[in-house]
Short mmCIF file of C-alpha atoms in Angstrom, two decimals:
data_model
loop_
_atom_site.label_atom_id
_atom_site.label_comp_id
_atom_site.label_asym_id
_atom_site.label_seq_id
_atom_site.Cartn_x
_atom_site.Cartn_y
_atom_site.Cartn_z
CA UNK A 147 -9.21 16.79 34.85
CA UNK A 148 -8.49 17.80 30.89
CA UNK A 149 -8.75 15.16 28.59
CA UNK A 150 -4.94 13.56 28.12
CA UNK A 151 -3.42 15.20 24.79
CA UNK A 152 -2.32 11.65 23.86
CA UNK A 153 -5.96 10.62 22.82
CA UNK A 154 -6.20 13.73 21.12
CA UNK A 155 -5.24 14.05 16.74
CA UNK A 156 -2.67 16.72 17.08
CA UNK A 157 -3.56 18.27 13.58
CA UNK A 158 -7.54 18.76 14.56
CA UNK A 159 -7.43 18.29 18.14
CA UNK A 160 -10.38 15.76 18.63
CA UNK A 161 -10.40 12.10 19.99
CA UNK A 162 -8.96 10.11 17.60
CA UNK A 163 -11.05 7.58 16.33
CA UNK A 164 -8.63 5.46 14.36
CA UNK A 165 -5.10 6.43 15.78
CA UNK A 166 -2.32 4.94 13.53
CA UNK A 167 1.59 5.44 13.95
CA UNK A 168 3.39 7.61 11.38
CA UNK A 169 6.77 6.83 10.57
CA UNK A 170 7.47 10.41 12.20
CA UNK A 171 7.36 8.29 15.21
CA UNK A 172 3.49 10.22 16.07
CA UNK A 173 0.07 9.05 16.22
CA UNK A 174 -2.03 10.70 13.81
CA UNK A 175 -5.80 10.16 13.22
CA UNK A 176 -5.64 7.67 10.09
CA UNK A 177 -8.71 10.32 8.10
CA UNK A 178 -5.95 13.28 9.25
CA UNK A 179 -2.98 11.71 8.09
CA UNK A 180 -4.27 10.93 4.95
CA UNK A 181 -5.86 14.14 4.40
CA UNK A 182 -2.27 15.23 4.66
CA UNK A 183 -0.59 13.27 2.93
CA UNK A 184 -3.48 14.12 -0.22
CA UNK A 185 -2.55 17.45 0.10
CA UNK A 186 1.17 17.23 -0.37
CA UNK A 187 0.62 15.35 -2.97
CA UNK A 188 -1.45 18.04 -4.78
CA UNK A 189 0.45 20.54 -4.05
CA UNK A 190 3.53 18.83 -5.57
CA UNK A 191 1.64 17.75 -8.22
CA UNK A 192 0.17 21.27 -8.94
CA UNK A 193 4.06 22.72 -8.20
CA UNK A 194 5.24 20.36 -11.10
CA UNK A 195 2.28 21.12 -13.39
CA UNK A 196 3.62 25.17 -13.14
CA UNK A 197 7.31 24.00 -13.64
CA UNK A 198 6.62 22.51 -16.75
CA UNK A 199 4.74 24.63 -18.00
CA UNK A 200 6.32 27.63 -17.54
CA UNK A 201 10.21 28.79 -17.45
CA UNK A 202 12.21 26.54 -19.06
CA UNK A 203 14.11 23.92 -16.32
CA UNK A 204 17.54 22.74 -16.18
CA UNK A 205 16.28 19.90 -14.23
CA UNK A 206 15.99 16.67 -16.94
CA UNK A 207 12.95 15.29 -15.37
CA UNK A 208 11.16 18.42 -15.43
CA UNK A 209 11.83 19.65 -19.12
CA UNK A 210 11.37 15.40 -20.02
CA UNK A 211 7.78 15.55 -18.75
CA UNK A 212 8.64 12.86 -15.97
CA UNK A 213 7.62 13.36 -13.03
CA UNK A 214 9.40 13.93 -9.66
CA UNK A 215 8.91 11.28 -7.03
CA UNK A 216 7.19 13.55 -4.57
CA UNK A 217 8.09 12.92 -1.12
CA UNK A 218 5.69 12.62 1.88
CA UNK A 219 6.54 14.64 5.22
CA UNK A 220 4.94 14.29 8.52
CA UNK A 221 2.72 17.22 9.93
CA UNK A 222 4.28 17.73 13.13
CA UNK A 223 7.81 17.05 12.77
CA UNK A 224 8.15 17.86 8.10
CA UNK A 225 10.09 14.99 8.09
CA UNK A 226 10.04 12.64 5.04
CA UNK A 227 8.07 9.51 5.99
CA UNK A 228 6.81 6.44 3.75
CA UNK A 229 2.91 6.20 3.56
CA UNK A 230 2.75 3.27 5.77
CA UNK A 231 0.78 3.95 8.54
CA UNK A 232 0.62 1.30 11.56
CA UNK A 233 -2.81 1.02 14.04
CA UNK A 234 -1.71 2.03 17.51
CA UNK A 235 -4.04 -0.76 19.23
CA UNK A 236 -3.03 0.32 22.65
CA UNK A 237 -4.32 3.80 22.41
CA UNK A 238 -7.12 2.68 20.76
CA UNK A 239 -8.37 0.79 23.23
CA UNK A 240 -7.61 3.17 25.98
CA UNK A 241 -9.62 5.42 23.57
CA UNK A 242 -12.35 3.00 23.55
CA UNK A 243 -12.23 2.84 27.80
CA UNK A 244 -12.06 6.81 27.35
CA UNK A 245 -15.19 7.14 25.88
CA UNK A 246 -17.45 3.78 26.94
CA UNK A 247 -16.73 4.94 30.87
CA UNK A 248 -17.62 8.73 30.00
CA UNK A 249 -15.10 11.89 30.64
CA UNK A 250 -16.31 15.05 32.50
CA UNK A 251 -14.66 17.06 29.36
CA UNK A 252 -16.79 15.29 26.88
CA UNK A 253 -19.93 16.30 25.91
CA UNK A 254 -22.71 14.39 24.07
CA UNK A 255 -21.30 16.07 20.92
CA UNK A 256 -18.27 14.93 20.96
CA UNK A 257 -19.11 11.42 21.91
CA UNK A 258 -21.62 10.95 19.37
CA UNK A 259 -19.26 12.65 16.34
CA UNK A 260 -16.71 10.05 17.54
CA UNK A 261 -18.97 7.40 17.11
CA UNK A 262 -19.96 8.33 13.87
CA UNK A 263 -16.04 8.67 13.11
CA UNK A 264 -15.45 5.47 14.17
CA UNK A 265 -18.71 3.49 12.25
CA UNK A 266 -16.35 5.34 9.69
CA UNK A 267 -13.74 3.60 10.32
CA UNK A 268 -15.50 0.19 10.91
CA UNK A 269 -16.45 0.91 7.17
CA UNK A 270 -13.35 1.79 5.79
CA UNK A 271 -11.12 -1.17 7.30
CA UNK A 272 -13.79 -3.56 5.62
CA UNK A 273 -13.49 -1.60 2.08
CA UNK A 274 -9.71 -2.11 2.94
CA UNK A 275 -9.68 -5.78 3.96
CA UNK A 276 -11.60 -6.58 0.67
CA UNK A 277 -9.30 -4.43 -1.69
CA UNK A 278 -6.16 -6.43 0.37
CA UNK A 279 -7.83 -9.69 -0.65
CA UNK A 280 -8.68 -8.61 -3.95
CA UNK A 281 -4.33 -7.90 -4.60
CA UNK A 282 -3.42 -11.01 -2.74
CA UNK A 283 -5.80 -13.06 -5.43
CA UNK A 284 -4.62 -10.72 -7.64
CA UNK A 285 -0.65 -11.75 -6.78
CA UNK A 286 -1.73 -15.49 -6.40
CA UNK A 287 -3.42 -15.79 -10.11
CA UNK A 288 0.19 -14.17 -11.65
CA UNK A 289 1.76 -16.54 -9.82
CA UNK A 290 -0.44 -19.92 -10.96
CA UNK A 291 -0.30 -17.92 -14.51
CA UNK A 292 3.90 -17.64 -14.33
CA UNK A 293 3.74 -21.75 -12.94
CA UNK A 294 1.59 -22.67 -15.88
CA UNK A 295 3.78 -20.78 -18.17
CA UNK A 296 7.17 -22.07 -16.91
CA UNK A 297 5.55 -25.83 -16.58
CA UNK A 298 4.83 -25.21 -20.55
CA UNK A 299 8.20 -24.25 -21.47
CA UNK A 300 9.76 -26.81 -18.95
CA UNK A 301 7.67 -29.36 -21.67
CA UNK A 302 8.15 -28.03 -24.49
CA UNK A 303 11.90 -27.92 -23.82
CA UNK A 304 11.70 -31.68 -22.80
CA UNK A 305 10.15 -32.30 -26.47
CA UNK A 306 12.83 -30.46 -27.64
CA UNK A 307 15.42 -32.49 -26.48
CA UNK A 308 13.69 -35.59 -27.24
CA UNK A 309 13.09 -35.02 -30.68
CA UNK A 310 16.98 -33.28 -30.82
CA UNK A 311 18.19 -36.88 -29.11
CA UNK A 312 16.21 -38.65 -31.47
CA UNK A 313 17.37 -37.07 -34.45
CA UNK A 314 20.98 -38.02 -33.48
CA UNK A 315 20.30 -41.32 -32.82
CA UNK A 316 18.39 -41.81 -36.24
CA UNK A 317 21.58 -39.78 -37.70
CA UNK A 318 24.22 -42.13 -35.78
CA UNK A 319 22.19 -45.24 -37.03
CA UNK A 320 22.36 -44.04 -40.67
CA UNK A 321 25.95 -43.75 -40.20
CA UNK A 322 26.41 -46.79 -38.78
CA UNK A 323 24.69 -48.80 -41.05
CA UNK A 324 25.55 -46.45 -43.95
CA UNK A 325 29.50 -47.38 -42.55
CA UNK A 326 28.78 -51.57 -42.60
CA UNK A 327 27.05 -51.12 -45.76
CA UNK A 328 30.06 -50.16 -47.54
#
């Protein structure tokens, strides 16, 4: 019995060792997809660098010098898709099943170059986690610094006032007294 196509990348045709969801709607090996989505943006990058450089464009971004937004497509279907990519946990465990109870269609190759693709993987949603922390801390010290700076105006505004309101009241008294004086 063949190996079931659904635990297979459909770009490279291997087990997938960290299938995520593209917004295509298809599961892609996450190292695939990303390749991919590199690519594009290289060769859009590279397509923009010739534009500008040569024949003059009636496009204003491109005779500006600003740059396109370069849109991502999926490799199966060339639809545009964000770079969000979402873990498919169910096929990844039935992955995991796949290979820890052994298929005849496997060979020691293949299991051990999936294991090394998946300590990959182990290593890169670590590096991940740490560079998510590192934006939420990130987010959460401009957010104390924006508190602290609105807590300072919100004072210095209330010494404003006080020192307007006193001013009026020392102007009212001279009035006043400046009024009975007479």
């Amino acid at each position: 019995m063949p190996i079931n196509e659904t635990y297979l990348d459909p770009v490279f045709l291997h087990v997938m060792a960290d299938p995520v969801v593209c917004d295509d709607g298809f599961t892609y090996d996450r190292p695939t997809i990303e390749q991919h989505f590199r690519s594009r943006i290289e060769q859009e990058e590279e397509r923009q660098r010739q534009e500008e450089g040569g024949e003059q464009s009636t496009d204003n971004a491109a005779c500006c010098g600003a740059r396109r937004e370069i849109r991502l497509t999926g490799p199966r279907t060339n639809e545009i898709v964000s770079d969000r990519l979402l873990p498919n946990r169910n096929l990844d465990q039935q992955i995991v099943e796949l290979i820890e109870g052994g298929h005849p269609d496997l060979t020691e190759e293949d299991i051990e170059d999936w294991k090394e693709r998946r300590e990959q993987k182990r290593e890169n949603d670590r590096i991940r986690r740490e560079e998510e922390q590192r934006a939420r801390e990130r987010q959460e010290e401009r957010a104390r610094e924006g508190e602290r700076y609105e807590h300072i105006r919100r004072e210095e505004a209330a010494e404003a006032a006080a020192r307007d309101t006193a001013s009026a009241t020392k102007r009212s008294y001279k009035e006043w007294t400046a009024k009975f004086a007479a």
